[in-house]
mmCIF file of C-alpha atoms and ligand atoms in Angstrom:
data_model
loop_
_atom_site.group_PDB
_atom_site.id
_atom_site.type_symbol
_atom_site.label_atom_id
_atom_site.label_comp_id
_atom_site.label_asym_id
_atom_site.label_seq_id
_atom_site.Cartn_x
_atom_site.Cartn_y
_atom_site.Cartn_z
ATOM 1 C CA MET A 1 -71.276 27.722 29.084
ATOM 2 C CA ARG A 2 -72.185 31.576 27.580
ATOM 3 C CA PHE A 3 -70.924 32.980 23.768
ATOM 4 C CA LEU A 4 -69.603 29.246 23.480
ATOM 5 C CA ASP A 5 -73.303 27.272 23.110
ATOM 6 C CA GLU A 6 -75.459 29.738 21.330
ATOM 7 C CA TYR A 7 -72.263 28.911 18.736
ATOM 8 C CA ARG A 8 -72.058 24.888 19.236
ATOM 9 C CA ASP A 9 -76.647 25.089 18.789
ATOM 10 C CA GLY A 10 -77.274 21.777 16.388
ATOM 11 C CA PRO A 11 -80.577 22.826 15.150
ATOM 12 C CA ALA A 12 -78.881 25.845 13.867
ATOM 13 C CA ALA A 13 -75.865 24.307 12.364
ATOM 14 C CA ARG A 14 -77.768 21.909 10.363
ATOM 15 C CA LYS A 15 -80.468 25.090 9.546
ATOM 16 C CA LEU A 16 -77.308 26.691 7.993
ATOM 17 C CA ALA A 17 -76.686 23.764 6.515
ATOM 18 C CA ALA A 18 -79.745 23.489 4.738
ATOM 19 C CA ALA A 19 -79.366 26.547 3.221
ATOM 20 C CA VAL A 20 -75.915 25.974 2.382
ATOM 21 C CA ALA A 21 -77.667 23.455 0.369
ATOM 22 C CA ARG A 22 -80.104 25.158 -1.648
ATOM 23 C CA ALA A 23 -78.303 27.953 -2.449
ATOM 24 C CA ALA A 24 -75.726 25.443 -4.009
ATOM 25 C CA THR A 25 -76.100 25.484 -7.537
ATOM 26 C CA ARG A 26 -72.699 24.170 -8.680
ATOM 27 C CA PRO A 27 -69.574 22.878 -7.513
ATOM 28 C CA TRP A 28 -67.515 25.361 -5.383
ATOM 29 C CA THR A 29 -64.402 24.395 -3.944
ATOM 30 C CA ILE A 30 -63.986 27.263 -0.379
ATOM 31 C CA MET A 31 -60.343 27.366 2.112
ATOM 32 C CA GLU A 32 -60.411 28.141 5.778
ATOM 33 C CA VAL A 33 -57.442 30.643 6.323
ATOM 34 C CA CYS A 34 -56.837 29.703 9.686
ATOM 35 C CA GLY A 35 -55.697 25.822 11.215
ATOM 36 C CA GLY A 36 -58.215 27.173 13.657
ATOM 37 C CA GLN A 37 -60.615 26.813 11.348
ATOM 38 C CA THR A 38 -59.656 23.064 10.331
ATOM 39 C CA HIS A 39 -58.817 21.674 13.687
ATOM 40 C CA THR A 40 -63.289 22.620 14.373
ATOM 41 C CA ILE A 41 -64.374 21.479 10.453
ATOM 42 C CA VAL A 42 -62.529 18.074 11.033
ATOM 43 C CA LYS A 43 -63.457 18.569 15.219
ATOM 44 C CA TYR A 44 -67.088 19.042 14.349
ATOM 45 C CA GLY A 45 -67.371 17.032 10.620
ATOM 46 C CA ILE A 46 -68.801 20.320 9.866
ATOM 47 C CA ASP A 47 -67.550 19.866 6.154
ATOM 48 C CA ARG A 48 -69.187 16.043 5.601
ATOM 49 C CA LEU A 49 -72.882 18.439 7.008
ATOM 50 C CA LEU A 50 -72.002 20.585 3.962
ATOM 51 C CA PRO A 51 -73.912 19.323 0.545
ATOM 52 C CA PRO A 52 -71.263 17.189 -2.358
ATOM 53 C CA GLU A 53 -70.633 20.678 -3.723
ATOM 54 C CA ILE A 54 -68.949 22.810 -1.010
ATOM 55 C CA GLU A 55 -64.910 21.329 -0.839
ATOM 56 C CA LEU A 56 -63.346 22.615 1.612
ATOM 57 C CA VAL A 57 -60.082 23.115 1.749
ATOM 58 C CA HIS A 58 -57.804 23.597 4.116
ATOM 59 C CA GLY A 59 -55.503 26.444 3.871
ATOM 60 C CA PRO A 60 -51.298 27.443 5.133
ATOM 61 C CA GLY A 61 -53.106 28.783 8.293
ATOM 62 C CA CYS A 62 -51.772 27.726 11.344
ATOM 63 C CA PRO A 63 -48.248 29.530 12.259
ATOM 64 C CA VAL A 64 -46.228 26.122 13.755
ATOM 65 C CA CYS A 65 -46.576 24.616 10.778
ATOM 66 C CA VAL A 66 -45.921 27.139 8.448
ATOM 67 C CA THR A 67 -42.230 28.469 10.072
ATOM 68 C CA ALA A 68 -39.789 27.098 8.189
ATOM 69 C CA LEU A 69 -37.381 24.141 9.317
ATOM 70 C CA GLU A 70 -33.958 26.414 9.048
ATOM 71 C CA THR A 71 -36.089 28.282 11.332
ATOM 72 C CA ILE A 72 -36.225 25.592 14.167
ATOM 73 C CA ASP A 73 -32.937 24.694 13.024
ATOM 74 C CA ARG A 74 -31.520 28.625 13.376
ATOM 75 C CA ALA A 75 -33.479 28.538 16.851
ATOM 76 C CA HIS A 76 -31.800 24.986 17.677
ATOM 77 C CA ALA A 77 -28.571 26.396 16.831
ATOM 78 C CA ILE A 78 -29.435 28.674 18.924
ATOM 79 C CA ALA A 79 -30.209 27.037 21.545
ATOM 80 C CA SER A 80 -27.652 24.907 21.992
ATOM 81 C CA ARG A 81 -24.427 28.128 23.041
ATOM 82 C CA PRO A 82 -24.049 28.088 26.795
ATOM 83 C CA ASP A 83 -24.005 31.507 27.530
ATOM 84 C CA VAL A 84 -28.436 30.798 26.394
ATOM 85 C CA THR A 85 -31.851 30.798 27.940
ATOM 86 C CA PHE A 86 -33.830 29.986 25.029
ATOM 87 C CA CYS A 87 -37.980 31.166 25.517
ATOM 88 C CA SER A 88 -39.813 29.719 23.461
ATOM 89 C CA PHE A 89 -44.928 29.203 23.840
ATOM 90 C CA GLY A 90 -45.041 25.215 24.906
ATOM 91 C CA ASP A 91 -46.306 24.188 21.098
ATOM 92 C CA MET A 92 -43.179 24.643 19.025
ATOM 93 C CA LEU A 93 -40.458 22.837 22.281
ATOM 94 C CA ARG A 94 -41.697 19.745 19.948
ATOM 95 C CA VAL A 95 -41.661 20.684 15.949
ATOM 96 C CA PRO A 96 -39.017 18.878 14.726
ATOM 97 C CA GLY A 97 -35.465 19.926 13.226
ATOM 98 C CA SER A 98 -32.852 18.474 10.854
ATOM 99 C CA ARG A 99 -31.125 17.830 14.158
ATOM 100 C CA GLY A 100 -34.386 16.994 16.948
ATOM 101 C CA ASP A 101 -36.338 19.806 18.503
ATOM 102 C CA LEU A 102 -35.602 21.976 21.657
ATOM 103 C CA LEU A 103 -37.184 19.729 23.507
ATOM 104 C CA GLN A 104 -34.023 16.928 23.179
ATOM 105 C CA LEU A 105 -32.082 20.512 23.130
ATOM 106 C CA LYS A 106 -33.650 20.632 26.411
ATOM 107 C CA SER A 107 -33.128 16.830 28.109
ATOM 108 C CA ARG A 108 -29.850 16.933 26.450
ATOM 109 C CA GLY A 109 -28.324 19.787 29.216
ATOM 110 C CA ALA A 110 -29.718 23.246 27.001
ATOM 111 C CA ASP A 111 -30.959 26.038 28.961
ATOM 112 C CA VAL A 112 -34.759 25.648 27.331
ATOM 113 C CA ARG A 113 -37.977 27.936 29.026
ATOM 114 C CA VAL A 114 -41.586 27.904 28.081
ATOM 115 C CA VAL A 115 -43.048 31.249 28.636
ATOM 116 C CA TYR A 116 -46.307 32.473 28.551
ATOM 117 C CA SER A 117 -45.918 35.424 27.260
ATOM 118 C CA PRO A 118 -42.849 37.205 24.836
ATOM 119 C CA LEU A 119 -42.943 40.190 28.276
ATOM 120 C CA ASP A 120 -41.586 36.480 30.606
ATOM 121 C CA ALA A 121 -38.771 36.550 27.951
ATOM 122 C CA VAL A 122 -38.039 40.451 28.821
ATOM 123 C CA ASN A 123 -38.551 39.934 32.337
ATOM 124 C CA LEU A 124 -35.959 37.103 32.255
ATOM 125 C CA ALA A 125 -33.374 39.192 30.881
ATOM 126 C CA ALA A 126 -33.918 41.581 33.759
ATOM 127 C CA ALA A 127 -33.371 39.423 35.704
ATOM 128 C CA HIS A 128 -30.006 37.768 34.732
ATOM 129 C CA PRO A 129 -27.741 40.056 33.639
ATOM 130 C CA ASP A 130 -25.700 37.299 32.395
ATOM 131 C CA ARG A 131 -27.067 35.103 30.298
ATOM 132 C CA LYS A 132 -28.361 35.782 26.832
ATOM 133 C CA VAL A 133 -31.417 35.452 26.424
ATOM 134 C CA VAL A 134 -33.946 34.697 23.020
ATOM 135 C CA PHE A 135 -37.618 34.452 22.681
ATOM 136 C CA PHE A 136 -38.316 32.397 19.465
ATOM 137 C CA ALA A 137 -41.597 34.643 17.398
ATOM 138 C CA ILE A 138 -43.210 33.261 15.095
ATOM 139 C CA GLY A 139 -46.546 33.287 13.864
ATOM 140 C CA PHE A 140 -49.052 35.343 12.133
ATOM 141 C CA GLU A 141 -49.929 39.614 12.371
ATOM 142 C CA THR A 142 -52.009 37.539 15.522
ATOM 143 C CA THR A 143 -49.162 37.278 17.748
ATOM 144 C CA ALA A 144 -47.111 40.142 16.426
ATOM 145 C CA PRO A 145 -48.133 42.548 18.579
ATOM 146 C CA PRO A 146 -47.318 41.594 21.914
ATOM 147 C CA ASN A 147 -43.478 40.739 20.417
ATOM 148 C CA ALA A 148 -43.476 44.030 18.889
ATOM 149 C CA MET A 149 -44.828 44.584 22.402
ATOM 150 C CA ALA A 150 -40.904 42.252 23.713
ATOM 151 C CA VAL A 151 -38.748 44.559 21.422
ATOM 152 C CA TRP A 152 -39.639 47.774 22.038
ATOM 153 C CA MET A 153 -39.789 47.429 25.809
ATOM 154 C CA ALA A 154 -36.132 45.644 25.758
ATOM 155 C CA ARG A 155 -35.454 48.178 23.785
ATOM 156 C CA LYS A 156 -36.676 51.072 26.284
ATOM 157 C CA ARG A 157 -35.185 48.987 29.249
ATOM 158 C CA ASN A 158 -32.333 48.780 27.126
ATOM 159 C CA LEU A 159 -32.040 45.277 28.290
ATOM 160 C CA ARG A 160 -29.260 44.182 25.503
ATOM 161 C CA ASN A 161 -28.852 41.033 27.046
ATOM 162 C CA PHE A 162 -32.533 40.029 25.409
ATOM 163 C CA SER A 163 -33.127 39.518 21.768
ATOM 164 C CA ALA A 164 -35.899 37.397 19.448
ATOM 165 C CA LEU A 165 -35.930 35.238 16.605
ATOM 166 C CA VAL A 166 -38.108 36.682 14.255
ATOM 167 C CA SER A 167 -40.093 34.516 11.921
ATOM 168 C CA HIS A 168 -43.705 36.045 11.703
ATOM 169 C CA VAL A 169 -46.221 35.361 8.305
ATOM 170 C CA LEU A 170 -48.666 37.888 7.005
ATOM 171 C CA VAL A 171 -51.893 36.540 5.212
ATOM 172 C CA PRO A 172 -52.229 39.143 2.511
ATOM 173 C CA PRO A 173 -49.783 38.306 0.543
ATOM 174 C CA MET A 174 -50.114 34.312 0.975
ATOM 175 C CA MET A 175 -53.383 34.694 -0.278
ATOM 176 C CA THR A 176 -52.681 36.589 -3.823
ATOM 177 C CA ALA A 177 -49.965 33.901 -3.893
ATOM 178 C CA LEU A 178 -52.619 30.925 -3.579
ATOM 179 C CA LEU A 179 -54.711 32.648 -6.298
ATOM 180 C CA GLU A 180 -52.040 33.698 -8.283
ATOM 181 C CA ALA A 181 -50.717 29.552 -8.471
ATOM 182 C CA PRO A 182 -51.864 28.746 -12.206
ATOM 183 C CA ASP A 183 -52.599 25.347 -10.372
ATOM 184 C CA ASN A 184 -55.018 27.706 -7.694
ATOM 185 C CA ARG A 185 -58.196 25.605 -6.524
ATOM 186 C CA VAL A 186 -60.219 28.502 -4.429
ATOM 187 C CA GLN A 187 -62.420 30.004 -5.013
ATOM 188 C CA GLY A 188 -63.913 31.946 -2.119
ATOM 189 C CA PHE A 189 -61.657 32.340 1.192
ATOM 190 C CA LEU A 190 -63.547 31.836 5.319
ATOM 191 C CA GLY A 191 -60.820 34.930 6.293
ATOM 192 C CA ALA A 192 -58.827 34.008 9.272
ATOM 193 C CA GLY A 193 -61.413 36.358 12.292
ATOM 194 C CA HIS A 194 -58.422 36.839 14.940
ATOM 195 C CA VAL A 195 -56.077 37.370 12.424
ATOM 196 C CA CYS A 196 -59.160 40.981 11.421
ATOM 197 C CA ALA A 197 -58.765 41.810 14.755
ATOM 198 C CA VAL A 198 -55.208 42.780 14.865
ATOM 199 C CA MET A 199 -55.155 44.248 10.790
ATOM 200 C CA GLY A 200 -58.948 44.526 9.888
ATOM 201 C CA THR A 201 -60.548 43.714 6.777
ATOM 202 C CA SER A 202 -59.104 46.928 4.044
ATOM 203 C CA GLU A 203 -55.984 44.607 3.229
ATOM 204 C CA TYR A 204 -58.094 42.034 2.051
ATOM 205 C CA GLU A 205 -60.752 44.289 -0.159
ATOM 206 C CA PRO A 206 -58.265 45.020 -3.376
ATOM 207 C CA ILE A 207 -57.389 41.507 -3.335
ATOM 208 C CA ALA A 208 -60.930 40.327 -3.371
ATOM 209 C CA ARG A 209 -61.691 43.436 -6.034
ATOM 210 C CA ARG A 210 -58.321 42.004 -8.776
ATOM 211 C CA HIS A 211 -59.210 38.259 -8.204
ATOM 212 C CA ARG A 212 -63.489 38.797 -8.079
ATOM 213 C CA VAL A 213 -62.907 36.053 -4.881
ATOM 214 C CA PRO A 214 -65.198 36.240 -2.520
ATOM 215 C CA ILE A 215 -63.205 36.857 1.630
ATOM 216 C CA VAL A 216 -65.895 35.675 3.860
ATOM 217 C CA VAL A 217 -64.194 37.016 7.644
ATOM 218 C CA THR A 218 -64.898 34.311 9.904
ATOM 219 C CA GLY A 219 -64.643 32.851 13.512
ATOM 220 C CA PHE A 220 -63.849 29.314 15.019
ATOM 221 C CA GLU A 221 -66.866 28.175 16.264
ATOM 222 C CA PRO A 222 -69.016 25.452 13.988
ATOM 223 C CA LEU A 223 -72.036 28.025 13.325
ATOM 224 C CA ASP A 224 -69.605 30.702 12.878
ATOM 225 C CA LEU A 225 -68.047 28.819 9.723
ATOM 226 C CA LEU A 226 -71.492 27.242 8.694
ATOM 227 C CA GLU A 227 -72.730 30.356 8.332
ATOM 228 C CA GLY A 228 -69.280 32.490 5.979
ATOM 229 C CA VAL A 229 -69.986 28.907 3.668
ATOM 230 C CA LEU A 230 -73.447 30.660 3.505
ATOM 231 C CA ARG A 231 -72.590 34.278 2.803
ATOM 232 C CA THR A 232 -69.647 33.032 0.545
ATOM 233 C CA VAL A 233 -71.844 30.786 -1.704
ATOM 234 C CA ARG A 234 -74.031 33.117 -1.549
ATOM 235 C CA GLN A 235 -71.246 35.559 -3.561
ATOM 236 C CA LEU A 236 -70.339 33.362 -5.799
ATOM 237 C CA GLU A 237 -73.770 32.014 -6.941
ATOM 238 C CA ALA A 238 -73.786 35.285 -7.571
ATOM 239 C CA GLY A 239 -70.505 35.841 -9.255
ATOM 240 C CA GLU A 240 -69.717 38.755 -6.758
ATOM 241 C CA GLY A 241 -66.394 39.571 -5.347
ATOM 242 C CA ALA A 242 -66.427 41.125 -1.732
ATOM 243 C CA VAL A 243 -65.400 40.968 1.298
ATOM 244 C CA GLU A 244 -67.433 40.234 4.436
ATOM 245 C CA ASN A 245 -67.190 40.453 7.919
ATOM 246 C CA GLN A 246 -69.201 37.697 9.487
ATOM 247 C CA TYR A 247 -67.247 37.887 12.925
ATOM 248 C CA ALA A 248 -68.742 41.220 13.595
ATOM 249 C CA ARG A 249 -68.394 40.430 17.859
ATOM 250 C CA ALA A 250 -64.878 40.413 17.059
ATOM 251 C CA VAL A 251 -64.210 42.330 14.361
ATOM 252 C CA ARG A 252 -63.621 46.523 13.182
ATOM 253 C CA PRO A 253 -62.815 47.097 9.858
ATOM 254 C CA GLU A 254 -60.238 49.183 10.925
ATOM 255 C CA GLY A 255 -58.534 46.432 13.277
ATOM 256 C CA ASN A 256 -56.430 47.586 16.244
ATOM 257 C CA PRO A 257 -54.897 50.979 15.688
ATOM 258 C CA ALA A 258 -52.852 50.426 18.496
ATOM 259 C CA SER A 259 -51.787 47.458 17.633
ATOM 260 C CA ARG A 260 -51.113 48.025 13.960
ATOM 261 C CA ARG A 261 -49.108 51.320 15.417
ATOM 262 C CA LEU A 262 -46.612 49.013 16.945
ATOM 263 C CA ILE A 263 -46.477 46.337 14.495
ATOM 264 C CA GLU A 264 -45.293 49.206 12.404
ATOM 265 C CA ASP A 265 -42.987 50.883 15.308
ATOM 266 C CA VAL A 266 -41.326 47.604 15.519
ATOM 267 C CA PHE A 267 -41.207 45.516 12.196
ATOM 268 C CA GLU A 268 -41.468 45.993 7.706
ATOM 269 C CA VAL A 269 -42.040 43.871 5.630
ATOM 270 C CA CYS A 270 -40.049 41.294 4.339
ATOM 271 C CA ASP A 271 -39.818 37.744 2.148
ATOM 272 C CA ARG A 272 -39.991 35.180 4.374
ATOM 273 C CA LYS A 273 -39.934 31.725 3.093
ATOM 274 C CA TRP A 274 -43.611 29.133 4.498
ATOM 275 C CA ARG A 275 -42.672 25.162 5.031
ATOM 276 C CA GLY A 276 -44.554 23.557 2.660
ATOM 277 C CA VAL A 277 -45.610 26.052 0.202
ATOM 278 C CA GLY A 278 -41.679 28.358 -0.277
ATOM 279 C CA PRO A 279 -40.954 31.501 -0.933
ATOM 280 C CA ILE A 280 -43.126 34.143 -1.153
ATOM 281 C CA PRO A 281 -42.367 37.820 -1.878
ATOM 282 C CA ALA A 282 -43.360 40.717 0.923
ATOM 283 C CA SER A 283 -44.768 37.699 3.173
ATOM 284 C CA GLY A 284 -43.606 38.247 6.357
ATOM 285 C CA LEU A 285 -42.130 40.704 8.961
ATOM 286 C CA ARG A 286 -38.371 41.251 10.710
ATOM 287 C CA LEU A 287 -37.276 43.841 13.066
ATOM 288 C CA ARG A 288 -36.428 47.340 11.821
ATOM 289 C CA ASP A 289 -32.410 48.505 12.131
ATOM 290 C CA GLU A 290 -33.937 50.262 14.705
ATOM 291 C CA TYR A 291 -33.483 47.130 16.917
ATOM 292 C CA ARG A 292 -31.259 44.639 15.324
ATOM 293 C CA ALA A 293 -29.584 44.978 18.848
ATOM 294 C CA HIS A 294 -32.181 42.845 19.634
ATOM 295 C CA ASP A 295 -32.198 40.345 16.855
ATOM 296 C CA ALA A 296 -30.937 37.325 17.526
ATOM 297 C CA GLU A 297 -30.875 36.029 13.806
ATOM 298 C CA ARG A 298 -27.740 39.247 13.423
ATOM 299 C CA LEU A 299 -26.505 38.775 16.498
ATOM 300 C CA PHE A 300 -26.145 34.517 16.527
ATOM 301 C CA ALA A 301 -25.261 35.002 12.802
ATOM 302 C CA VAL A 302 -27.691 32.237 11.514
ATOM 303 C CA ALA A 303 -29.223 33.346 7.954
ATOM 304 C CA ASP A 304 -27.028 31.142 6.266
ATOM 305 C CA ILE A 305 -28.277 27.514 7.433
ATOM 306 C CA GLU A 306 -30.586 26.150 5.133
ATOM 307 C CA THR A 307 -32.450 23.139 4.987
ATOM 308 C CA SER A 308 -34.817 20.632 2.858
ATOM 309 C CA GLU A 309 -37.929 18.627 3.745
ATOM 310 C CA PRO A 310 -38.516 15.382 3.317
ATOM 311 C CA ALA A 311 -39.694 14.277 -0.611
ATOM 312 C CA VAL A 312 -42.400 11.818 0.527
ATOM 313 C CA CYS A 313 -44.376 15.096 2.244
ATOM 314 C CA ILE A 314 -46.859 16.549 0.602
ATOM 315 C CA SER A 315 -47.451 19.452 2.697
ATOM 316 C CA GLY A 316 -47.690 22.071 -0.203
ATOM 317 C CA GLN A 317 -50.040 20.324 -2.127
ATOM 318 C CA VAL A 318 -52.401 20.056 0.806
ATOM 319 C CA LEU A 319 -51.359 23.543 2.565
ATOM 320 C CA LYS A 320 -52.463 25.107 -1.774
ATOM 321 C CA GLY A 321 -55.668 22.451 -0.865
ATOM 322 C CA LEU A 322 -54.982 20.498 -3.821
ATOM 323 C CA LYS A 323 -54.295 17.290 -1.938
ATOM 324 C CA LYS A 324 -55.657 15.904 1.384
ATOM 325 C CA PRO A 325 -53.757 14.852 3.978
ATOM 326 C CA HIS A 326 -54.780 10.745 3.464
ATOM 327 C CA ASP A 327 -53.328 11.666 -0.001
ATOM 328 C CA CYS A 328 -50.374 11.706 1.069
ATOM 329 C CA PRO A 329 -48.489 7.623 1.307
ATOM 330 C CA ALA A 330 -46.790 8.277 4.716
ATOM 331 C CA PHE A 331 -50.697 9.680 6.618
ATOM 332 C CA GLY A 332 -51.007 7.941 9.597
ATOM 333 C CA LYS A 333 -47.285 5.411 9.296
ATOM 334 C CA GLU A 334 -44.433 7.407 8.718
ATOM 335 C CA CYS A 335 -45.961 10.490 9.734
ATOM 336 C CA THR A 336 -48.029 11.015 12.750
ATOM 337 C CA PRO A 337 -47.845 13.570 15.575
ATOM 338 C CA GLN A 338 -45.907 11.483 17.384
ATOM 339 C CA THR A 339 -43.571 11.510 14.765
ATOM 340 C CA PRO A 340 -44.225 14.472 12.855
ATOM 341 C CA LEU A 341 -42.559 13.849 8.621
ATOM 342 C CA GLY A 342 -43.986 17.549 7.567
ATOM 343 C CA ALA A 343 -45.449 20.951 8.166
ATOM 344 C CA THR A 344 -49.416 20.082 8.422
ATOM 345 C CA MET A 345 -48.792 17.821 10.893
ATOM 346 C CA VAL A 346 -46.001 19.078 13.741
ATOM 347 C CA SER A 347 -49.178 21.687 15.423
ATOM 348 C CA SER A 348 -52.146 20.204 16.148
ATOM 349 C CA GLU A 349 -54.247 22.233 14.845
ATOM 350 C CA GLY A 350 -52.003 21.811 10.885
ATOM 351 C CA ALA A 351 -54.561 19.710 8.779
ATOM 352 C CA CYS A 352 -52.884 16.514 8.346
ATOM 353 C CA ALA A 353 -52.484 16.056 12.538
ATOM 354 C CA ALA A 354 -56.205 16.662 13.042
ATOM 355 C CA TYR A 355 -57.080 14.324 10.225
ATOM 356 C CA HIS A 356 -55.164 11.908 12.158
ATOM 357 C CA ALA A 357 -56.288 13.692 15.399
ATOM 358 C CA TYR A 358 -60.218 12.030 14.336
ATOM 359 C CA GLY A 359 -59.966 9.409 12.418
ATOM 360 C CA ARG A 360 -60.029 10.975 8.689
ATOM 361 C CA HIS A 361 -58.129 8.074 7.162
ATOM 362 C CA HIS A 362 -59.959 8.051 4.015
ATOM 363 C CA GLU A 363 -63.045 9.833 2.584
ATOM 364 C CA PRO A 364 -66.054 8.641 3.972
ATOM 365 C CA ARG A 365 -67.407 5.864 1.643
ATOM 366 C CA THR A 366 -70.687 5.152 3.633
ATOM 367 C CA ALA A 367 -72.949 7.179 6.306
ATOM 368 C CA ARG A 368 -71.786 5.389 9.082
ATOM 369 C CA GLU A 369 -68.721 6.946 8.456
ATOM 370 C CA LEU A 370 -69.410 10.211 9.254
ATOM 371 C CA PRO A 371 -68.931 10.731 13.176
ATOM 372 C CA LEU A 372 -69.371 14.036 14.313
ATOM 373 C CA LEU A 373 -68.658 15.136 18.138
ATOM 374 C CA PRO A 374 -72.099 16.155 18.376
ATOM 375 C CA LEU A 375 -72.935 19.771 18.257
ATOM 376 C CA ALA A 376 -75.132 21.242 21.483
ATOM 377 C CA GLY A 377 -78.697 20.365 20.939
ATOM 378 C CA ALA A 378 -77.046 18.026 18.644
ATOM 379 C CA PRO A 379 -78.711 14.236 18.819
ATOM 380 C CA ALA A 380 -75.910 11.936 21.096
HETATM 381 S S1 SF4 B 1 -48.994 12.750 6.552
HETATM 382 FE FE1 SF4 B 1 -46.780 14.042 6.953
HETATM 383 S S2 SF4 B 1 -45.466 13.103 6.054
HETATM 384 FE FE2 SF4 B 1 -47.724 13.660 5.014
HETATM 385 S S3 SF4 B 1 -47.906 15.583 3.791
HETATM 386 FE FE3 SF4 B 1 -48.699 14.883 5.955
HETATM 387 S S4 SF4 B 1 -47.327 15.836 6.921
HETATM 388 FE FE4 SF4 B 1 -45.854 15.601 5.319
#
């Protein structure tokens, strides 16, 4: 398939892996930021194609995974109300809160609906003025523009029965928090290409300079990731810390100015708690005061709901690159994609879910245990 197969070419992948092996003279730990990248790495065995000097660790870049447990409980509390129509993308419906998930709530009669765009929820509010329509607005900078557009549109149309439960998170403060943690192991980042398609690359320059850390904005296909690793390793070996753009086919340095203006108009920066990681200052977005009439957290007074994670879960250490999913005693036992206990098992993009889906129950002991999904052009 054009625009896909050329980024999954087996011989080209092996050439890039060989170039990484030639470039690496000592061990380096590199974190891919985004859950989509983690999924590709595990699915195609990219990490196992690389030389042993290069360790890839999996960052907190899955939006469903990092949505705080209390946010799920707040969604649950709002969706339980008989006067509410609660709208969400499908991937949030199966995320368990303290009292079950939204799908279970729907099976008990709550008006919970899957939408394919935030604007669908706005249109629902217009069509049903007797219902309080609430949209669950989560994610990184990538989903912030359409979610901002929904709130902006509801205000413009004076739809007082539309609100958003907002729990957006921002990538650069998370990267800074990881780098400044006393137990940090990350020496280079593969930046999330789609986030930079919206926000551009300038936010990463001060992080790269201050921490002397390579940040290579990278795409999501196998060759993107291998090229991202190669560029990162070359910088590390040369003692450099700069921002590079591997994903130039989608990312411009200035990002998408119209989307950035919309985010700026509707949202303001706030502190945010990340599931599995904890609170990070100035790492979230919330609605500005001008849009408070559409802020579900204020309208339904759910801000006080607090919860805590199961003690057995080590997803915080997985998300900081300190442990791998199969190091967790609950992995594949009490905790599976059907019965997730923690952040990184709740969505298919989470590291624990990816390891579970592709049979990574332990580190490989023999070459026979290195199954890769065939890349295009590679021998089956
Ligand atoms: S396997 Fe489950 S319990 Fe263990 S770290 Fe992953 S999400 Fe947490």
